[in-house]
Coordinates of C-alpha atoms in Angstrom, one line a residue:
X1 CA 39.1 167.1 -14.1
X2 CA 36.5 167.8 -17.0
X3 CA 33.1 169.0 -15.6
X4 CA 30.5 165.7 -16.3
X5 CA 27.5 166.6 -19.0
X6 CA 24.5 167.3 -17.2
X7 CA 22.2 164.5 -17.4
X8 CA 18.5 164.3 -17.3
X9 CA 16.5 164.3 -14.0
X10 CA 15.4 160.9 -13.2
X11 CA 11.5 159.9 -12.8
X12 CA 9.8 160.7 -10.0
X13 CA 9.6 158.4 -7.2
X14 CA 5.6 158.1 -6.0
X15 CA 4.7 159.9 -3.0
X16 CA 5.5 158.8 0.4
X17 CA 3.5 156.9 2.7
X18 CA 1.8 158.8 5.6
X19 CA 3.4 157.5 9.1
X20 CA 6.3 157.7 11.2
X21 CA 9.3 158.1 9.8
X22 CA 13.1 156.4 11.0
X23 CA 16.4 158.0 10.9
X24 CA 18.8 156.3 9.0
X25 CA 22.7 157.3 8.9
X26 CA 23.5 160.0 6.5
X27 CA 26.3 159.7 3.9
X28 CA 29.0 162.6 3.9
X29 CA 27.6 165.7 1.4
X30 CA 31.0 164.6 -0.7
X31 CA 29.9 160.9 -1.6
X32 CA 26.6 162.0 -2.7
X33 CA 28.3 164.6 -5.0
X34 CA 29.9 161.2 -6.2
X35 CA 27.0 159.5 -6.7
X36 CA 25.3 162.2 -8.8
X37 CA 28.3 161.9 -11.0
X38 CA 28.0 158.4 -11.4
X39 CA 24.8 157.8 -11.2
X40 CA 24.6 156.7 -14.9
X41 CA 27.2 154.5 -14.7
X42 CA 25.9 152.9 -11.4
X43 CA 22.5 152.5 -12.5
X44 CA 23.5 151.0 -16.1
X45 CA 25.8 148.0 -13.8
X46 CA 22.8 147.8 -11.8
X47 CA 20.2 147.0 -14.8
X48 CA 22.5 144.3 -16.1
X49 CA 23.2 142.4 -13.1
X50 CA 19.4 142.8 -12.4
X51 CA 18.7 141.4 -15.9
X52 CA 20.7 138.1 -15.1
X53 CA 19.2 137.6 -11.2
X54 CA 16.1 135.2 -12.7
X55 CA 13.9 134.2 -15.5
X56 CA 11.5 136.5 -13.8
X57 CA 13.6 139.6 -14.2
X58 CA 14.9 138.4 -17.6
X59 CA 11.6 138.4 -18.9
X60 CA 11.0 142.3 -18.1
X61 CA 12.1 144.8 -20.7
X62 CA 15.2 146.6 -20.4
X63 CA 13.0 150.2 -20.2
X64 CA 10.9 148.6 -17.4
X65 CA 14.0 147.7 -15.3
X66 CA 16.0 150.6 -16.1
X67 CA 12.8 152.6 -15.0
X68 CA 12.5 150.9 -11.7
X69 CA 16.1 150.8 -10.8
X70 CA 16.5 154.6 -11.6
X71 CA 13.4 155.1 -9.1
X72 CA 15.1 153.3 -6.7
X73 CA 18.9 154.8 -7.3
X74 CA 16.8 158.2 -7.0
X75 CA 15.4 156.9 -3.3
X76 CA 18.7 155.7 -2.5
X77 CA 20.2 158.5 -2.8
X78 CA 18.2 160.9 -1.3
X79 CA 17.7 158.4 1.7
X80 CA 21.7 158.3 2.2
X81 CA 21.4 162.7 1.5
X82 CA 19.1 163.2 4.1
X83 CA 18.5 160.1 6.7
X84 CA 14.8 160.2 6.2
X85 CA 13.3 156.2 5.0
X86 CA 10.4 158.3 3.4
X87 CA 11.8 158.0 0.1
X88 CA 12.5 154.2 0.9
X89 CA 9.0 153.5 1.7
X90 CA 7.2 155.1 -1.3
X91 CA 9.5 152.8 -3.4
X92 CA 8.9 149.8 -1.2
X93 CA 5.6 150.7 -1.6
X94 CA 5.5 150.7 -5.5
X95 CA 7.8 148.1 -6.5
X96 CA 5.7 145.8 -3.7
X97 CA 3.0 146.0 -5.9
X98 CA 4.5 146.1 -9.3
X99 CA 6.5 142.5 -8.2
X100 CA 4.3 140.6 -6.7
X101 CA 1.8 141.5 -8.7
X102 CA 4.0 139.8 -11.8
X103 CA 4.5 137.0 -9.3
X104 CA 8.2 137.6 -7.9
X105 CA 9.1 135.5 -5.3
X106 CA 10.9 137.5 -1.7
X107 CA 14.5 136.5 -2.4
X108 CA 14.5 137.4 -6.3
X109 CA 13.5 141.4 -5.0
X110 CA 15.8 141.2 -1.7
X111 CA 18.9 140.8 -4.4
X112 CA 18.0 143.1 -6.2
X113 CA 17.8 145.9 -3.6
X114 CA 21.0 144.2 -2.4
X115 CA 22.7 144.9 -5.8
X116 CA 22.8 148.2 -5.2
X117 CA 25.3 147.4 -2.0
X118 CA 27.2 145.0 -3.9
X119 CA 28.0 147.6 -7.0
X120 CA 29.0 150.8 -4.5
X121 CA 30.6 149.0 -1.9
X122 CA 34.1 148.6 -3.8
X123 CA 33.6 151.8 -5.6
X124 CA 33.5 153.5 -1.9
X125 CA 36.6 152.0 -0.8
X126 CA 38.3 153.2 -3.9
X127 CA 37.1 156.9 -3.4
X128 CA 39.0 158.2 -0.4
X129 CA 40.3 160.6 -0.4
X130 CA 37.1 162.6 -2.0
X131 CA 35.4 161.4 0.9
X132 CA 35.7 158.9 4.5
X133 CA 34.3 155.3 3.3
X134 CA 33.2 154.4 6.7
X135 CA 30.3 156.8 7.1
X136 CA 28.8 156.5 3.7
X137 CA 29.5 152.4 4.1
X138 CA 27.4 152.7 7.0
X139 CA 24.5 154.8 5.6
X140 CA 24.5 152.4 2.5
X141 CA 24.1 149.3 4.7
X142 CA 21.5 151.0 6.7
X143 CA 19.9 151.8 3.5
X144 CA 19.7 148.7 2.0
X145 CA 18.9 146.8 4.8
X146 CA 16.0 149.4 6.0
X147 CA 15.0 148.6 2.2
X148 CA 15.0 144.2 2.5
X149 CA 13.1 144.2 5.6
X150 CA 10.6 147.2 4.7
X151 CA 9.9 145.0 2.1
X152 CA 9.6 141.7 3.9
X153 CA 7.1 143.3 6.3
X154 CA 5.3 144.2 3.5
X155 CA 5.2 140.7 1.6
X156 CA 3.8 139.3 5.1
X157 CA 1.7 141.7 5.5
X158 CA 0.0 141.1 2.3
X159 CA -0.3 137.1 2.9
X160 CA -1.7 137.5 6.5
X161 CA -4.0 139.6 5.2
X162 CA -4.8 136.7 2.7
X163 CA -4.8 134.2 5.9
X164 CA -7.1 136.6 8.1
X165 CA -9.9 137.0 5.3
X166 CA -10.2 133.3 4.4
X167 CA -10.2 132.1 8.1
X168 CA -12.8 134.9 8.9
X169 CA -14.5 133.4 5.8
X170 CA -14.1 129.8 6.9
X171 CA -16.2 130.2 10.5
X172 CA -19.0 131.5 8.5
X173 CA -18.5 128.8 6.7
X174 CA -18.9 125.6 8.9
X175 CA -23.0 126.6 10.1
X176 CA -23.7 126.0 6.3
X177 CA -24.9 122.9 4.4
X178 CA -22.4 120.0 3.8
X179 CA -22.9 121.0 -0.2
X180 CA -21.4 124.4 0.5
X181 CA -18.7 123.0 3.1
X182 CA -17.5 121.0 0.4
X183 CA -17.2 124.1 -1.7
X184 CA -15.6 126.5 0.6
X185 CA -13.1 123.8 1.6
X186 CA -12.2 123.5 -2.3
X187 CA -11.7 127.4 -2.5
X188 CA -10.0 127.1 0.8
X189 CA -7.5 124.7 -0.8
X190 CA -7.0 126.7 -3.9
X191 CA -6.0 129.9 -2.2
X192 CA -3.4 127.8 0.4
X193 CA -1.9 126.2 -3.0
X194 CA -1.2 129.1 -4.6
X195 CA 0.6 131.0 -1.3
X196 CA 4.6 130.9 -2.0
X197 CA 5.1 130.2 1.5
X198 CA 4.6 127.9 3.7
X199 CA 1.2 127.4 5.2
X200 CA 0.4 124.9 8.1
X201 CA -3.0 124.7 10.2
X202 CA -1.4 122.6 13.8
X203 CA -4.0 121.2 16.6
X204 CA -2.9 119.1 19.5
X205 CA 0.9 120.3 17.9
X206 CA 0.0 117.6 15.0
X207 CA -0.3 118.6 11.5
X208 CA -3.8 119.0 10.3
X209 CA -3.6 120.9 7.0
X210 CA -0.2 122.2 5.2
X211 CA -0.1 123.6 1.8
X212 CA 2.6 121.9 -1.0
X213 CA 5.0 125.2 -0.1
X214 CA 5.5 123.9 3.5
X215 CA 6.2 119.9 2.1
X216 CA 8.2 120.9 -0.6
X217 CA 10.5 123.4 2.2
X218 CA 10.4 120.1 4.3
X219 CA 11.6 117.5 1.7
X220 CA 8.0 115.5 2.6
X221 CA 4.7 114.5 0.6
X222 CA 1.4 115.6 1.8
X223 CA 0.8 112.1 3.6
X224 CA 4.6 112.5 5.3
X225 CA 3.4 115.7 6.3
X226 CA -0.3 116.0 7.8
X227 CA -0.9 114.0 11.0
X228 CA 2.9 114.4 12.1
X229 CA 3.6 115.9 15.0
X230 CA 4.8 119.6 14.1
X231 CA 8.0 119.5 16.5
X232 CA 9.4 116.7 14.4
X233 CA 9.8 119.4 11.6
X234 CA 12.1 122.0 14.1
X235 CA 15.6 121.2 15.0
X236 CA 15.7 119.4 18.3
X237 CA 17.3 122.6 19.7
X238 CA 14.7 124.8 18.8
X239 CA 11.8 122.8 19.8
X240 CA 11.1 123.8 23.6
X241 CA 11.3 127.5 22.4
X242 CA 8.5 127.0 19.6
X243 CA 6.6 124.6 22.0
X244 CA 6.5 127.6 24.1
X245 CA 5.4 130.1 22.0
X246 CA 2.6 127.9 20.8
X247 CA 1.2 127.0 23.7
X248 CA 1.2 130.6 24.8
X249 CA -0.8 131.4 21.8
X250 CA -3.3 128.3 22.5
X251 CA -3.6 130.1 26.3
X252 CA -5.5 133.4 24.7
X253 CA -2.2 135.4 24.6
X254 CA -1.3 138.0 22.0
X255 CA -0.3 137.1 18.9
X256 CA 3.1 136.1 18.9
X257 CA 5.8 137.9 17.0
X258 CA 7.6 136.5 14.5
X259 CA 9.5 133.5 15.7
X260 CA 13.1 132.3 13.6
X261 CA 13.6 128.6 14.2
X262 CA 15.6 125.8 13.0
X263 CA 13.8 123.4 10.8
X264 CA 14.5 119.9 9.7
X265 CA 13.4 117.9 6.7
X266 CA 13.4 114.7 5.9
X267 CA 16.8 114.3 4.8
X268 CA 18.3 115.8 8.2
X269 CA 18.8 118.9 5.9
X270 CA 18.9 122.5 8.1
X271 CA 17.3 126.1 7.3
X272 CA 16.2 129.0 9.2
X273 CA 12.5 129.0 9.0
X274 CA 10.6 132.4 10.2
X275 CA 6.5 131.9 11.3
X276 CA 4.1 134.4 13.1
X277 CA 1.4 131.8 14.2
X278 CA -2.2 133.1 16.0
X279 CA -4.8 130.8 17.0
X280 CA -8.7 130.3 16.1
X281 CA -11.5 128.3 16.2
X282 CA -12.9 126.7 13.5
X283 CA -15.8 124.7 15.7
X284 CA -13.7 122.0 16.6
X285 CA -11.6 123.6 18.8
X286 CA -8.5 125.9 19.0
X287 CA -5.8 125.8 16.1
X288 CA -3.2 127.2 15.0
X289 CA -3.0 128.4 11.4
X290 CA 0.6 130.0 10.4
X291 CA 2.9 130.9 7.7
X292 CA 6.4 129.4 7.3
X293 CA 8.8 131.5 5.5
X294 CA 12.1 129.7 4.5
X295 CA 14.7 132.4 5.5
X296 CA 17.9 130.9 5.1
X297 CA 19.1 133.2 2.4
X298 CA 17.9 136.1 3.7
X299 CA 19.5 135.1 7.1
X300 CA 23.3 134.4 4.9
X301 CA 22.6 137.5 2.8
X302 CA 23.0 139.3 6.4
X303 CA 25.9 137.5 7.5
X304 CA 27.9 138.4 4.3
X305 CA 26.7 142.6 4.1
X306 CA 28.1 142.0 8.4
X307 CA 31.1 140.1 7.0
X308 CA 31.7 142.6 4.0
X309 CA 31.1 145.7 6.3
X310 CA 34.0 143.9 8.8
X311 CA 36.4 143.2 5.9
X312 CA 36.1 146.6 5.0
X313 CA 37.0 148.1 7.9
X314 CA 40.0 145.8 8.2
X315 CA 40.8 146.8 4.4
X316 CA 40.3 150.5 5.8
X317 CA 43.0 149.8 8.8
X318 CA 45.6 147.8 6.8
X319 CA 45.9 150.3 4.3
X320 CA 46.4 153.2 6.6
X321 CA 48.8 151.2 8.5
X322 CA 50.5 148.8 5.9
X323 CA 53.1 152.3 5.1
X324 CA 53.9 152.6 8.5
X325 CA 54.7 149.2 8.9
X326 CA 56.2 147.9 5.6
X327 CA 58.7 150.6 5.8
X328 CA 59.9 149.8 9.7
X329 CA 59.8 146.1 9.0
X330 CA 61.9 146.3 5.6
X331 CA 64.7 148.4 7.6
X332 CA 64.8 145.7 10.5
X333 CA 64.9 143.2 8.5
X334 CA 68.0 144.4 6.0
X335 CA 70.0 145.2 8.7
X336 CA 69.7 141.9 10.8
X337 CA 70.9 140.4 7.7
X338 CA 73.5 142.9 7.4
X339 CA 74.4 141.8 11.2
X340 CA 74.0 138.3 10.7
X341 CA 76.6 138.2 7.9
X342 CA 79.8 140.0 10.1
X343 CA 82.6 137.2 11.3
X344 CA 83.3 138.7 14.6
X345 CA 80.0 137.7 15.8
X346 CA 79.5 134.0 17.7
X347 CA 77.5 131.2 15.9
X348 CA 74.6 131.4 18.8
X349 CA 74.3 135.6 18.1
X350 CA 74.3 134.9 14.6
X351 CA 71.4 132.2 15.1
X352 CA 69.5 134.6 17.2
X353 CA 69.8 137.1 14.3
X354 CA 68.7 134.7 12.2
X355 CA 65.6 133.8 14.1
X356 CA 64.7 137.8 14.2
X357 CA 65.2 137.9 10.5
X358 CA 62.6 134.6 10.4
X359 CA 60.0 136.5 12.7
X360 CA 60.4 140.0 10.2
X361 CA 59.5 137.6 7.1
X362 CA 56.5 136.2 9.0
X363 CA 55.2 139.7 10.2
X364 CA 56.0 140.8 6.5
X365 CA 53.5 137.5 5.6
X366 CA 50.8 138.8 7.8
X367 CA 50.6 142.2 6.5
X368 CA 50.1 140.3 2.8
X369 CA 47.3 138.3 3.9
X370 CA 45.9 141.0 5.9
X371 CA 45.9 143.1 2.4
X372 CA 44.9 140.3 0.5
X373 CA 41.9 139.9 2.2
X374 CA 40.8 143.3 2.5
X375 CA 40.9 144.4 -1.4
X376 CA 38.6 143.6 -3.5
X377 CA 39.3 140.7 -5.2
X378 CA 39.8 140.8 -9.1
X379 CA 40.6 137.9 -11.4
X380 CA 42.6 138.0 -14.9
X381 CA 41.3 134.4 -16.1
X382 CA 42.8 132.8 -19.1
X383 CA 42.4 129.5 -20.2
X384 CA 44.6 126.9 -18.4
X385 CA 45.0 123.2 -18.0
X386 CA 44.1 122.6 -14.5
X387 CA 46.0 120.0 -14.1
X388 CA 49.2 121.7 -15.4
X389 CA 48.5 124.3 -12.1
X390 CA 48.2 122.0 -9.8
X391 CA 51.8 119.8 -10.6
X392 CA 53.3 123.1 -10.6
X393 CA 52.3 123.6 -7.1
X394 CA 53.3 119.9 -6.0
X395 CA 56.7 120.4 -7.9
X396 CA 57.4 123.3 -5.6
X397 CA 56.2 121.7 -2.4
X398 CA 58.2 118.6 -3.2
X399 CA 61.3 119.3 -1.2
X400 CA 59.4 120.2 2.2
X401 CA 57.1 117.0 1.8
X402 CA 60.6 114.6 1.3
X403 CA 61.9 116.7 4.5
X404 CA 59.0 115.2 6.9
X405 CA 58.5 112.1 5.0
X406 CA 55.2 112.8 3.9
X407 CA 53.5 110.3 1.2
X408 CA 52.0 112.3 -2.0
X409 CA 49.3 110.5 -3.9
X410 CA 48.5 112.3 -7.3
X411 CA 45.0 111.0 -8.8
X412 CA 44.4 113.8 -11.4
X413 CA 42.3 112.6 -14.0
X414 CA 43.7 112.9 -17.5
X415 CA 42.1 114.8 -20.7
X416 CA 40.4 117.1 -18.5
X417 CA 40.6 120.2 -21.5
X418 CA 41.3 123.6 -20.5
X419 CA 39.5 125.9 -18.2
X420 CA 39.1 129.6 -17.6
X421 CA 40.8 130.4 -14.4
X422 CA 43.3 133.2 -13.1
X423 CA 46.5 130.9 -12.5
X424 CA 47.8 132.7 -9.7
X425 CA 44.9 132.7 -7.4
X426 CA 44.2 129.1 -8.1
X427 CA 47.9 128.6 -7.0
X428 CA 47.5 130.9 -3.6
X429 CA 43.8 128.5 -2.9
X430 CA 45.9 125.4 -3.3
X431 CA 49.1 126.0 -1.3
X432 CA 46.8 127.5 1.6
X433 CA 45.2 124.1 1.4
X434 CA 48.2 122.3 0.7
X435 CA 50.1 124.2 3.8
X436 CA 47.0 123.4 5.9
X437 CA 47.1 119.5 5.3
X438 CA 51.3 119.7 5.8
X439 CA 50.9 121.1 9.3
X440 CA 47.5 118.6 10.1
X441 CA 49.5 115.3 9.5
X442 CA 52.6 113.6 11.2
X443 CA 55.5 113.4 9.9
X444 CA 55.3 110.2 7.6
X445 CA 51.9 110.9 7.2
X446 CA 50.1 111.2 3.9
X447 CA 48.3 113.5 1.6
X448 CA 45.9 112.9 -1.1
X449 CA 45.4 115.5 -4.3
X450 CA 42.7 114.2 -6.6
X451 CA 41.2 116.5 -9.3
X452 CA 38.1 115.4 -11.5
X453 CA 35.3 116.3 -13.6
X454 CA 32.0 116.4 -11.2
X455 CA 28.7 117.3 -11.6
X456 CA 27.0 119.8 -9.6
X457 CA 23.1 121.7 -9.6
X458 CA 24.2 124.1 -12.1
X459 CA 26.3 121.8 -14.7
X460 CA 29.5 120.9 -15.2
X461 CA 32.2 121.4 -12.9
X462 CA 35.9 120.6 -11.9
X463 CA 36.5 119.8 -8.3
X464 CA 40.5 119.5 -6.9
X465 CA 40.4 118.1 -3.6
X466 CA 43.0 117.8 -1.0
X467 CA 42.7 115.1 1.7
X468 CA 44.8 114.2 4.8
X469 CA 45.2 111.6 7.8
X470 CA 45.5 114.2 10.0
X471 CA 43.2 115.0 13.5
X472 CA 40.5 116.2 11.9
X473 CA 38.1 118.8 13.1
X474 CA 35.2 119.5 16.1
X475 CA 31.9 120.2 14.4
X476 CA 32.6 123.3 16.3
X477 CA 35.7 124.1 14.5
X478 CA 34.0 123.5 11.2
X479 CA 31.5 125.8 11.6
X480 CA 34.0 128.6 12.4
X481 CA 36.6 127.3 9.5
X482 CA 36.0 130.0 7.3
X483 CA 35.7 132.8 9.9
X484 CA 38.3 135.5 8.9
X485 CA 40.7 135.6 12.0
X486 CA 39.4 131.9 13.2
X487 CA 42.6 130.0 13.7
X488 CA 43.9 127.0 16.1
X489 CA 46.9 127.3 15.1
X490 CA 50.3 129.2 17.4
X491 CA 51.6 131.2 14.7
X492 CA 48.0 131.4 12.2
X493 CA 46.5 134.1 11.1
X494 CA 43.4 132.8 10.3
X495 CA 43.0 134.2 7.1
X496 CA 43.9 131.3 4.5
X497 CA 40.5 129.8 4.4
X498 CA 38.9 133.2 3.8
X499 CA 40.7 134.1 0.7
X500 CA 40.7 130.5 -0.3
X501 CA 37.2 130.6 0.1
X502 CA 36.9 134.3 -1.8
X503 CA 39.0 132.9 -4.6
X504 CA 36.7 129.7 -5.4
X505 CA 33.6 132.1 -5.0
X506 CA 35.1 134.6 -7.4
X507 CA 35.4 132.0 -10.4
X508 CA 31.9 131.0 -9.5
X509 CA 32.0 127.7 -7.4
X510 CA 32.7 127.0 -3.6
X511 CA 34.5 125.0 -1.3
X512 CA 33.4 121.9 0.2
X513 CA 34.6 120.3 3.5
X514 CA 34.6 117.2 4.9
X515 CA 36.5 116.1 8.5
X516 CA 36.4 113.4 11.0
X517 CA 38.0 113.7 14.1
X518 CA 40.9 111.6 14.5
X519 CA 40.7 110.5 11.0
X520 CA 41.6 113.5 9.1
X521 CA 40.3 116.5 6.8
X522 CA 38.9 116.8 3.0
X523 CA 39.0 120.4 1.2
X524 CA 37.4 120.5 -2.3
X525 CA 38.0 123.3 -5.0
X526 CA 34.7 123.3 -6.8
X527 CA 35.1 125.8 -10.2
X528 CA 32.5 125.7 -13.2
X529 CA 33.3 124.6 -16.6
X530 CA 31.9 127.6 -18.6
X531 CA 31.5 127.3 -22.0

């Protein structure tokens, strides 16, 4: 192995910030060798995923962001070296200012940071054996996540501060002359506008003042929003908790801490919604004044690094185990067949051996899935007519569908061009789907494969959908549907959805779902049409 060149030392992060410090976990001395010899190669992905995040970070010259993200690779790095946050906060520090400064909104920066996860994390679990994944997977997610919430604190930190000096303002405010009232409460709406949150003033839990951040997070106009009662914007679950905590704020208690709650707009839509409220008085009596923080993709960010961090520790196991077990299984399974062919044996021992050799193959089929979700996931796309792909599929499934008499109705729409897909993994999404909807419905039951040009948010896209009569799903189930390891069925894994889900994400759409109970289920493929 050729030594690498030696490569220039990278700028200087700023100084740290004087206060106590956290431990994080440190990384083993072996992947931070790894990293210095990467490090070009890291940061150069890094700066052009960065580049395509927003039209904010598009509009920043490369020098700038490969500036930054070297300063931040740099505090990375010495954070996961020596489990001090010290070089995390001076960065925090400087790119708060540098960002919002040029007007960045929270979740535009939180990617970012998160890039640097999403880049090492399948380079890690390629390494061993120069080093054990699991410890420096675990001081990179502490890393980045000590990193995303450093630099939330510090985003409402910097608004309350905003908040605090106008309402301190404002009471001096309401002793002067009507002429200057009138003034104050034009600056007052100015500053409110221009907050990227959500602001919302609340007394006698009835909106009396919310900024256009907090309508537009709530789907409502200004006149749908002021007046209302507050709880008719939280989640009817969540409203006896935020009741609570307001009315211990209108008591004289401390300020509260942050609070997450459900929210509900005005088209029934969900989000996780985050507010630190406090109360004053503004000479009419007590309010309370708060900021709303729409959280939702800071809350799913979370559940994918725990979801990512668990699917890499099941990718850890299988492979250290898939050896031992392919090997034993394989050996089983040749020789029941060997048994199961001999004359001298009676029909029912030669259907027992039969059955063993069924239960070997199924083992065998866990192991696959097991190691199909845990690897990374790459695609070879091609162009393809989609519609090609999917009769294949149908063509095979054919024979089992005559066996239980179920009824096949093909609505593929015609002239639908070609698209760039990887063939194979579009086949494994639909027969997990396909599979699914066989084992849903009764025999004689039927099953409905429609493909189509649709329109979604970001442009054109295809969408193959796969509908059945069957029993349908408990809102329960649904929310657990693509859980890997979720299953209702005797002999499922539980791992079908995931990787049909993984595949659809990988091409750059998503799965919808639709089910009633008693009246069946609706899966739908949604891929772009790239150019």
């Amino acid at each position: 192995m050729e030594t690498p060149a030696a490569k220039p030392s990278p700028p200087a992060v700023p100084p740290p910030v004087t206060e106590a410090l956290a431990r994080l976990p440190r990384a083993p001395a072996a992947c931070i060798r790894w990293l210095d010899e990467f490090r070009d190669d890291i940061v150069s992905e890094w700066v052009d995923r960065v580049a395509r995040l927003s039209p904010h970070y598009r509009a920043r010259s490369t020098e700038e962001l490969s500036m930054t993200i070297s300063q931040s690779f740099q505090a990375n790095r010495l954070a996961m070296e020596s489990g001090s946050t010290a070089p995390l906060d001076s960065f925090v520090e400087f790119i708060t200012r540098l960002r919002l400064e040029a007007g960045f909104s929270l979740s535009e920066v939180q990617e970012a940071f998160d890039l640097f996860r999403v880049i090492l994390l399948p380079r890690i679990m390629a390494c061993p054996p120069l080093f054990a994944p699991l410890p420096a997977l675990e001081s990179l997610s502490a890393v980045v996540s000590y990193q995303i919430h450093r630099f939330s604190d510090k985003f409402q930190h910097r608004h309350e501060e905003a908040i605090r000096r106008h309402a301190e303002n404002l009471k001096k405010e309401v002793a002067l002359r009507s002429r200057e009232l009138a003034a104050s409460e034009r600056q007052h709406k100015t500053l409110v506008e221009e907050i990227n949150d959500g602001y919302v003033a609340v007394q006698d839990m009835r909106v009396a003042l919310a900024n256009r951040a907090f309508c537009e997070m709530h789907q409502a106009t200004w006149r749908q929003t002021v007046s209302q009662p507050f709880l008719d914007f939280v989640a009817p679950e969540d409203r006896d908790k935020v009741l609570r905590v307001f009315r211990q704020t209108l008591a004289g208690g401390p300020a509260s801490p942050v609070l997450e709650y459900l929210r509900i707009d005005q088209q029934g839509q969900r989000g996780v919604t985050e507010i630190r409220a406090r109360a004053v008085d503004l000479g009419q009596g007590p309010v309370i004044i708060g900021i709303c923080r729409d959280i939702t993709e800071r809350v799913e960010m979370e559940r994918k690094v725990r979801e990512s961090e668990h699917l890499a520790y099941v990718g850890h196991l299988t492979a250290s185990l898939s050896h031992e077990l392919r090997n034993p299984l394989s050996i089983i399974k040749v020789n029941l067949q060997v048994l199961s062919r001999q004359d001298y044996l009676p029909s029912v021992d030669r259907q027992r051996l039969e059955m063993a050799v069924t239960e070997v193959s199924r083992l065998e089929g866990i192991l696959r899935q097991l190691l199909d979700v845990a690897k990374p996931l790459a695609l070879n796309p091609a162009p393809h007519d989609p519609n090609a792909v999917v009769q294949g599929c149908l063509d095979l499934l054919r024979p089992k569908l005559a066996e239980r008499g179920i009824r096949l109705r093909r609505l593929l729409e015609p002239d639908l061009g070609e698209l760039m897909l990887d063939q194979g993994k579009l086949e494994q999404a639909l027969f997990n789907l396909l599979l699914n909807a066989m084992d849903a419905v009764a025999d004689g039951g039927y099953i409905t494969v429609r493909s189509r040009e649709s329109q979604t948010p970001d442009g054109p896209a295809w969408e193959l959908s796969v509908r059945d009569n069957g029993a349908g799903m408990s809102p329960e189930d649904l929310a657990q549907i693509f859980t890997p390891f979720f299953t209702k069925k005797v002999y499922g894994t539980g791992l079908g959805l995931t990787n049909v889900k993984r595949i659809a994400e990988a091409h750059g759409g998503g799965v919808a779902v639709e089910s009633t109970p008693g009246k069946g289920s609706r899966f739908s493929l949604i891929l772009p049409r790239h150019p």
